[in-house]
Amino acid sequence: MRVSISDRRISVVPGVPTYLTVTITNTSEVIAGYSIRFLGADPEWVTFDTPDARLFPDASTDIRVGLRLPVGVPAGARRMAVQVRELTAEQAVAIEEIVVTVPDQPGLGLRLDPSTVTAGRRGEFGVVIENNGNTVLVGALRGVDAEKKIDFAFTPGQFRLAPGETLTGRLRTKAKRPVFGALAVRPFGLFVDDGVVRASAEPTAPADPADPFAAAGPAAEEAPTPAAAGVFIQKPVFARGLLSMIGLLLAVSVFALVISVALTSVMARSAADRDLALQVAQARYAATTATGTAGFAGTVRLLSDGQPIAGVSVEAFDESDTSVAVATTASDDQGVFAIGNLPAGTYKIRMLGAGFSEVWYPAALTDADAQSLTLSAGQRMTGLSVLLGGVPATISGTVLGTDVAGATVQLQIPLDSPIMQGLVGAGAGDAAPESGNGAIVRTAPVGADGTFTLAVVPSPGVYDLVVSKMGFSTQVQRVDVAAGENRSGIEISLIEGDGSIAGTVTSADGPVAGATVIASFGQNVAQTVTLTQDAIGTFTLRGLQTPGTFTVVVSAPGYAPATLSVNLSEGQQLTGMSIPLGKSSGTLAGTVTTPAGTSSAGVTVTVTGGSVTRQTVTQSGSSSGAWRISNLPLPSTYTVTFSRADLESQVTSVTIDANGVVSTGSSAVTSIDASMRMSTGRITGTVTQAAYGTGISQPADNVQVTATSGAATFAVTSASTPEANRGNFVLENLPPGTYTVTFSRKGTRSMSSIVTLVAGQHIELTPNLVSPASITGRVMMGPDAVSGIELRLYTAEQFGTAAAPVMVTRSDSGGGYAFEDVDAPAHYIIEVRSAGGSIALTTSSAITIAQSDSAKYDFTLESLS
């Protein structure tokens, strides 16, 4: 059998199949079957187009082997082998080693959580860095913003990530905060400085001036693409919404005050309003005396929220005489007005409405300050817009209850009103804003008799009246105030909280003392702590407004907060609640044991779950092999990996529930223990050899023991001392694989064994070598044996030189002699000398001997001198 491989060194990219060809040739004289295996790789990684072959003599076949390493295999070179076994005849095995190289594939994932932060001068982002390549990455993060106004600070400053490892860090941003105006939107990008060259993104669209990373021309196309992008939104010190609200309220108040002072007829407003209402009604139907083809059109809206106003009288005056209107109309339900049939000329327009202040177009208090509008013949001027503010209103009423003194009444603009749109309110997907949380317009104390008055209220408008007092439930009543209205007779009941919630806060370890319990419903908030003695863990929340739905939040150091919703009916006293708290973090611990003779210290223990990765090493000393990792988020499932260079890695999966209970599979455990094996194997044994002439085997020293696997060779020599260890050998630290173990000794035929070694395995071999080569014979003189004659053994190459003999012996009483343990194969010459060794009597011809052969050569002497 002959086996060859197309490539003995291949590069394999994880996830991408790589192929090589194995050629098998049948060198025997019979039909033979062969099976092929791939050693050193998981069987699921390897495919064969034909795992078995059957060949005629001298026939060959090619078998295509596909190797697909899983994604995540670390970079580097590793040795593997192709094994071909003959299924017939001698069951021969051929092993061909290959070197598989996994190239470096750096990969890094970077994201911000959240990617957008709204804050003032400083913002804080979470940074998640993940090494999704197959090599260790070492580097640092760098932030860049196009305006160069942000200072970036990363924690940690640098990172070192093994393949598959994840690190959670923090990014703090700082920039000068705008004082007034709109939000400052500051986009930025994160770059990774780790020595890895990453491709630049090709621009696919024209440059966007608002994007600091968009392509800005030919020179910008080479700019690197950020690994992650974020936005730091800065709120101004004085927000636009706040300024708008202050300006609006100030304008309304000043406008109302000016109108109140300017119009002496305000005291008789009711009569004027009736007259004005009649005037408006007449205007709707009155025919104007003017005739022509020009005209005006526009819209009348509320100053406070921009809503249209119906029934406002609109009068047109000739610029030269503003005492008599030349045309009159009124706004419809949409606030729209139109005056037509006017001759060419210059005009001024005045707006009057019941409860509203008089306004000359566009926003003047007198005709002298009004804007003149010039019309040509046939011209129709449209799009005129006028804002009217109502005469300040007054709201008064009574707060009912047993103890109303000290209560406060607030007048608030509701968050869901049109004026607050775009300033404050619920975002997309958020719940609608609750009543009683609006913008405060007026505040007034409640007298001892329960009365209150809110004066100079901008009108018209819709408001929330919010009555509150410590120990009582907050009451909210919505009122709709007409322009200039004097609203009175409002009654609001101040109700003392009559509901309660009582119960116990518990955990897996028992009641929890000192836990904080907060119940909230709108502005009604109650708080307490659980008892630390007597009835430990119990609590009672009193004075709760009913009926209502309360959000109860329970928190305690070392525990994860619990939130639940509780419904209380009218006057309900809820008791017997049991609120369980889970631990905020858990702990994994255990012990690692290693094979005898090795230390259990220094084993790396890695715990990974989601975005959390923690690592430690086993201890030394009296607690050798012990390990512990704390502060693990709960509940979660974690993968625990045990590794050390000289040991075979182990992986186990554990689950920690909300109470910190650890389980593997379906059973709870208190310790995660691991018993590890060596990552290498060993071959040991004792070599014996049959002694010359007896056939009895004895330990053999100085035997060369060689283990070969592909290009790797390991060799030792069997021991010669001490006598008790004679013939012993040990081959240690052998990588897993298939080895050919050969035993060689001078003059002896070698023998071999094939063994397959897995990690941590110990294989024992006891080979018995055949007897070594020897040369024997007799020395005769005639019929008589000659004893005491000296015989010298020389190699044929050294005979006749000054070289010393290889061996020397003497003939025994029967004339016999023997040279044992002769090195072979070799050619020898024996020289026979006299008993004193001084006279050469004769020499042999060249004697050729092979390993473990026994040659015989007899001598016949003519004389002894």
Coordinates of C-alpha atoms in Angstrom, one line a residue, residues 287-495:
A287 CA -74.6 95.2 3.2
T288 CA -71.6 97.5 2.9
T289 CA -72.2 101.0 1.5
A290 CA -68.9 100.9 -0.2
T291 CA -68.7 99.5 -3.7
G292 CA -65.7 98.3 -5.7
T293 CA -63.8 95.2 -6.7
A294 CA -61.0 95.0 -4.1
G295 CA -61.0 93.3 -0.7
F296 CA -59.3 91.6 2.3
A297 CA -59.3 88.1 3.7
G298 CA -57.5 86.4 6.6
T299 CA -57.8 84.5 9.9
V300 CA -58.3 85.4 13.5
R301 CA -56.6 83.2 16.1
L302 CA -56.1 83.0 19.9
L303 CA -52.9 84.5 21.2
S304 CA -52.5 81.7 23.7
D305 CA -52.7 78.6 21.6
G306 CA -53.3 79.7 18.0
Q307 CA -56.8 78.2 17.8
P308 CA -59.3 79.9 15.5
I309 CA -61.8 82.3 17.0
A310 CA -65.4 82.5 15.7
G311 CA -67.7 85.5 15.9
V312 CA -65.0 88.3 15.9
S313 CA -66.1 91.5 14.3
V314 CA -63.7 92.7 11.6
E315 CA -64.0 96.4 10.5
A316 CA -62.3 98.2 7.6
F317 CA -61.6 102.0 7.9
D318 CA -60.4 104.5 5.4
E319 CA -57.0 105.5 6.5
S320 CA -58.0 109.2 6.5
D321 CA -61.0 108.6 8.8
T322 CA -61.0 105.8 11.5
S323 CA -64.1 106.9 13.2
V324 CA -66.6 105.3 10.8
A325 CA -66.2 101.8 9.3
V326 CA -66.6 101.5 5.6
A327 CA -67.2 97.8 5.8
T328 CA -67.9 95.2 8.5
T329 CA -67.9 91.4 8.7
A330 CA -67.4 88.6 11.3
S331 CA -65.1 85.5 11.4
D332 CA -66.7 82.1 10.8
D333 CA -66.3 78.9 12.8
Q334 CA -62.8 78.4 11.4
G335 CA -61.8 82.0 12.3
V336 CA -61.8 83.1 8.6
F337 CA -63.0 86.5 7.5
A338 CA -63.4 88.3 4.2
I339 CA -64.4 91.8 3.2
G340 CA -65.1 92.6 -0.5
N341 CA -66.6 95.2 -2.7
L342 CA -64.0 97.8 -1.6
P343 CA -62.8 100.6 -4.0
A344 CA -59.1 101.1 -4.5
G345 CA -57.5 103.0 -1.5
T346 CA -55.6 102.7 1.7
Y347 CA -57.3 101.0 4.7
K348 CA -56.8 100.0 8.4
I349 CA -58.5 97.0 10.0
R350 CA -59.8 96.6 13.6
M351 CA -60.9 93.4 15.4
L352 CA -63.4 93.3 18.2
G353 CA -64.7 90.2 20.0
A354 CA -66.7 89.6 23.2
G355 CA -64.3 89.2 26.1
F356 CA -61.3 90.0 23.8
S357 CA -59.1 93.1 23.7
E358 CA -59.4 95.4 20.8
V359 CA -56.6 95.0 18.2
W360 CA -55.8 97.0 15.1
Y361 CA -54.0 95.0 12.4
P362 CA -51.6 93.5 12.8
A363 CA -51.1 93.8 16.7
A364 CA -51.6 97.5 17.6
L365 CA -53.6 98.9 20.5
T366 CA -54.6 102.1 18.7
D367 CA -55.4 103.1 15.1
A368 CA -52.3 105.4 15.1
D369 CA -50.1 102.4 15.4
A370 CA -52.0 100.2 13.0
Q371 CA -50.5 99.1 9.6
S372 CA -51.9 100.7 6.5
L373 CA -53.0 98.4 3.7
T374 CA -53.2 99.8 0.2
L375 CA -55.5 98.1 -2.3
S376 CA -55.5 98.7 -6.1
A377 CA -58.6 98.3 -8.2
G378 CA -59.6 94.6 -8.4
Q379 CA -56.9 93.6 -5.9
R380 CA -57.8 91.0 -3.3
M381 CA -55.3 90.9 -0.3
T382 CA -55.4 87.5 1.4
G383 CA -53.5 85.7 4.2
L384 CA -53.9 88.3 6.8
S385 CA -53.4 86.8 10.3
V386 CA -54.4 88.5 13.6
L387 CA -53.9 87.2 17.2
L388 CA -56.4 88.2 19.8
G389 CA -55.9 88.0 23.6
G390 CA -58.8 87.8 25.9
V391 CA -59.4 90.2 28.7
P392 CA -57.9 88.7 31.9
A393 CA -60.2 86.3 33.6
T394 CA -60.7 85.4 37.3
I395 CA -61.3 82.0 38.9
S396 CA -62.5 81.5 42.4
G397 CA -64.1 78.8 44.4
T398 CA -64.0 76.7 47.6
V399 CA -62.0 73.7 48.7
L400 CA -64.2 71.3 50.8
G401 CA -62.9 69.2 53.6
T402 CA -62.4 68.8 57.3
D403 CA -59.0 70.4 57.3
V404 CA -58.3 72.6 54.3
A405 CA -56.2 75.3 55.9
G406 CA -52.7 75.2 54.4
A407 CA -53.8 73.6 51.2
T408 CA -52.5 75.1 47.9
V409 CA -54.3 75.7 44.6
Q410 CA -52.3 75.7 41.4
L411 CA -53.6 76.7 38.0
Q412 CA -51.7 74.6 35.4
I413 CA -51.7 74.4 31.6
P414 CA -52.3 70.7 30.8
L415 CA -49.5 68.9 29.1
D416 CA -52.0 67.6 26.5
S417 CA -53.2 71.1 25.6
P418 CA -52.3 72.5 22.1
I419 CA -50.1 75.2 23.5
M420 CA -47.8 72.5 25.0
Q421 CA -47.5 70.5 21.8
G422 CA -43.8 70.0 20.9
L423 CA -42.6 71.5 24.2
V424 CA -43.4 68.9 26.9
G425 CA -45.3 65.7 26.6
A426 CA -45.2 62.0 25.9
G427 CA -42.8 60.7 23.4
A428 CA -43.5 58.0 20.8
G429 CA -44.8 54.9 22.5
D430 CA -45.0 56.6 25.9
A431 CA -48.1 56.8 28.1
A432 CA -50.2 59.9 27.9
P433 CA -49.1 62.6 30.5
E434 CA -51.1 62.5 33.7
S435 CA -53.3 65.4 34.7
G436 CA -51.9 67.6 37.5
N437 CA -48.4 67.6 36.0
G438 CA -48.7 70.6 33.7
A439 CA -47.1 74.1 33.5
I440 CA -47.9 76.2 36.5
V441 CA -49.6 79.6 35.6
R442 CA -50.9 80.8 39.0
T443 CA -50.6 79.6 42.6
A444 CA -52.8 80.7 45.5
P445 CA -53.2 79.6 49.1
V446 CA -56.5 78.2 50.4
G447 CA -57.9 80.2 53.3
A448 CA -59.1 78.8 56.6
D449 CA -62.6 78.9 55.2
G450 CA -61.6 77.0 52.1
T451 CA -61.9 79.8 49.7
F452 CA -59.4 80.7 47.0
T453 CA -59.1 83.2 44.1
L454 CA -56.8 83.2 41.0
A455 CA -56.8 86.7 39.4
V456 CA -55.4 88.0 36.1
V457 CA -55.8 84.6 34.4
P458 CA -54.9 84.6 30.7
S459 CA -58.0 83.8 28.7
P460 CA -59.6 82.1 27.0
G461 CA -58.0 78.8 27.9
V462 CA -58.4 75.3 29.4
Y463 CA -56.7 74.7 32.7
D464 CA -56.2 72.1 35.5
L465 CA -57.0 73.2 39.0
V466 CA -54.7 71.2 41.3
V467 CA -55.4 71.2 45.0
S468 CA -52.8 69.6 47.3
K469 CA -51.8 69.3 50.9
M470 CA -49.4 67.0 52.8
G471 CA -51.2 63.9 54.1
F472 CA -54.1 64.3 51.6
S473 CA -54.7 62.9 48.1
T474 CA -54.1 65.5 45.4
Q475 CA -57.3 66.5 43.5
V476 CA -57.4 67.7 39.9
Q477 CA -60.3 69.5 38.2
R478 CA -60.3 70.8 34.6
V479 CA -61.9 74.1 33.9
D480 CA -62.6 75.9 30.5
V481 CA -62.4 79.7 31.0
A482 CA -63.9 81.9 28.4
A483 CA -62.3 85.3 27.4
G484 CA -62.6 87.7 30.3
E485 CA -64.8 85.3 32.3
N486 CA -65.2 85.7 36.0
R487 CA -65.6 82.0 36.9
S488 CA -66.8 81.5 40.5
G489 CA -68.5 78.9 42.5
I490 CA -66.0 76.1 41.8
E491 CA -65.9 73.4 44.5
I492 CA -63.1 70.8 45.0
S493 CA -63.1 68.2 47.8
L494 CA -59.8 67.6 49.6
I495 CA -59.9 63.9 50.5

